[in-house]
Amino acid sequence: MIEGGRYGIWTYRRICEDKKGFSIQQQLYQAAIKEIRTKLEILDEEFRVKYDHNPIHHIESRLKSVESIVKKLQRRGHEISVDSIVNNLSDVAGVRVICNYKDDVESIAKFLVNQDDITYIEQRDYISNPKENGYRSLHLILAIPIFLYESTELVRVEVQIRTIAMDFWASLEHKLKYKKESPVSNNLYHRLQRCAINLAALDEEMQDIYRVINEENKEN
Ligand code: GTP
Ligand code: MG
């Protein structure tokens, strides 16, 4: 996996020199993903049992590919080594939580940040402050301890939390961007922006319908 690819053996030389170290680091990132996923699954189950509500629609996770790791380090002018990956990248381990309702996004973020063993590093709130193109999502950088045989390692994970509607837009926009060889025209950019605005309104409306139904149920 480390050798070959578009970057060839020379680009990977520094990582290859420390093949064992790289494998150990990858295993740590994989373990961090598992820990976060487990916490989220337990939370979802607790909500289902206590409140008859599943905040999470589904969870996706991925380990950044070696190609993407090398590209990002090079783009940012960092050296290519395992230490450099650990010190300079926060998104090698990535977890995406797709929620049913907008309020669930905040609940999930609070729940993760409040866990005793989780260290909060930073957040990018593209829901309160959407990107100009319309992208909405809440990004958290967290660190979680991984307990090994002889040591405990703090491992960074990027958690992206968003609703189904936000995810629908982000997935299609991402695919469209890569489908087109040239940047999207002004007209298409604005149409995509408009879609994002409409989806944000839909999220608000669905949240409100859910709230009204919940209140009616409580009264009965
Ligand atoms: P990266 O170098 O891509 O990691 O960006 P960053 O370090 O500035 O972080 P940011 O929080 O802005 O974005 C991290 C990730 O969010 C990206 O890798 C994408 O998965 C997602 N993302 C951010 N902006 C967009 C966007 O405009 N469209 C889509 N589809 N995804 C986005
Ligand atoms: Mg990233």
Coordinates of N, CA and C and ligand atoms in Angstrom, one line a residue, residues 62 64 72 75-76 91 96 124 126 131 133 135 137 139 158 160 162 169-175 177, ligand 1:
R62 N -13.4 6.9 7.6 CA -12.3 6.5 6.6 C -11.0 6.9 7.2
K64 N -7.4 8.3 5.9 CA -6.9 9.0 4.8 C -5.9 8.1 4.0
K72 N -1.2 16.3 0.9 CA -1.5 17.4 1.8 C -0.3 17.9 2.5
R75 N 1.6 19.9 -0.1 CA 0.9 21.2 -0.4 C 1.2 22.2 0.7
R76 N 1.3 21.7 1.9 CA 1.5 22.6 3.1 C 3.0 22.8 3.4
D91 N -6.7 15.1 10.2 CA -7.8 14.4 9.5 C -7.4 13.1 8.9
R96 N -17.6 10.6 10.0 CA -18.7 11.5 9.6 C -20.0 11.0 10.2
R124 N -14.8 23.8 13.7 CA -15.2 24.7 12.6 C -16.7 24.6 12.4
Y126 N -19.4 25.3 10.3 CA -19.9 25.8 9.0 C -21.5 25.7 9.0
K131 N -20.0 28.1 4.5 CA -19.0 28.5 3.6 C -19.8 29.3 2.4
N133 N -19.9 29.0 -0.6 CA -20.5 28.1 -1.7 C -21.8 27.4 -1.1
Y135 N -21.7 25.3 1.7 CA -21.4 24.1 2.5 C -21.7 24.3 4.0
S137 N -21.8 22.2 7.8 CA -21.4 21.0 8.5 C -20.6 21.5 9.8
H139 N -17.5 20.7 12.1 CA -16.2 19.9 12.2 C -15.6 20.0 13.5
E158 N -10.8 13.7 13.1 CA -11.7 14.8 12.6 C -13.1 14.2 12.6
Q160 N -16.9 15.0 11.5 CA -17.8 15.9 10.7 C -19.2 15.5 11.1
R162 N -23.3 16.4 10.5 CA -24.2 17.2 9.6 C -25.5 16.4 9.5
W169 N -26.2 17.6 0.1 CA -25.6 18.7 -0.7 C -24.1 18.5 -0.8
A170 N -23.4 18.2 0.3 CA -22.0 18.1 0.3 C -21.5 16.9 -0.6
S171 N -22.2 15.8 -0.6 CA -21.8 14.7 -1.4 C -21.9 15.0 -2.9
L172 N -23.1 15.6 -3.2 CA -23.3 15.8 -4.7 C -22.3 17.0 -5.1
E173 N -22.2 18.0 -4.3 CA -21.3 19.1 -4.7 C -19.8 18.6 -4.9
H174 N -19.4 17.7 -4.0 CA -18.1 17.1 -4.1 C -17.9 16.3 -5.4
K175 N -18.9 15.5 -5.7 CA -18.9 14.7 -6.9 C -18.9 15.6 -8.2
K177 N -17.9 18.6 -8.5 CA -16.6 19.3 -8.6 C -15.5 18.5 -9.2
Ligands
GTP1 P1 -8.8 20.2 4.0 O1 -7.4 20.6 3.6 O2 -9.7 19.8 2.9 O3 -8.8 19.2 5.1 O4 -9.5 21.6 4.5 P2 -9.2 22.3 5.9 O5 -8.1 21.7 6.7 O6 -9.2 23.8 5.7 O7 -10.5 21.9 6.8 P3 -12.1 22.2 6.5 O8 -12.7 22.0 7.9 O9 -12.4 23.5 5.8 O10 -12.5 21.0 5.6 C1 -12.3 19.7 5.9 C2 -13.2 18.7 5.1 O11 -14.5 19.2 5.0 C3 -12.8 18.5 3.6 O12 -11.8 17.6 3.5 C4 -14.2 18.0 3.1 O13 -14.4 16.7 3.5 C5 -15.2 18.9 3.8 N1 -15.4 20.2 3.1 C6 -15.0 21.4 3.4 N2 -15.4 22.3 2.5 C7 -16.2 21.7 1.6 C8 -17.0 22.1 0.5 O14 -17.0 23.2 0.1 N3 -17.7 21.1 -0.2 C9 -17.7 19.8 0.2 N4 -18.4 18.9 -0.5 N5 -16.9 19.4 1.3 C10 -16.2 20.3 2.0

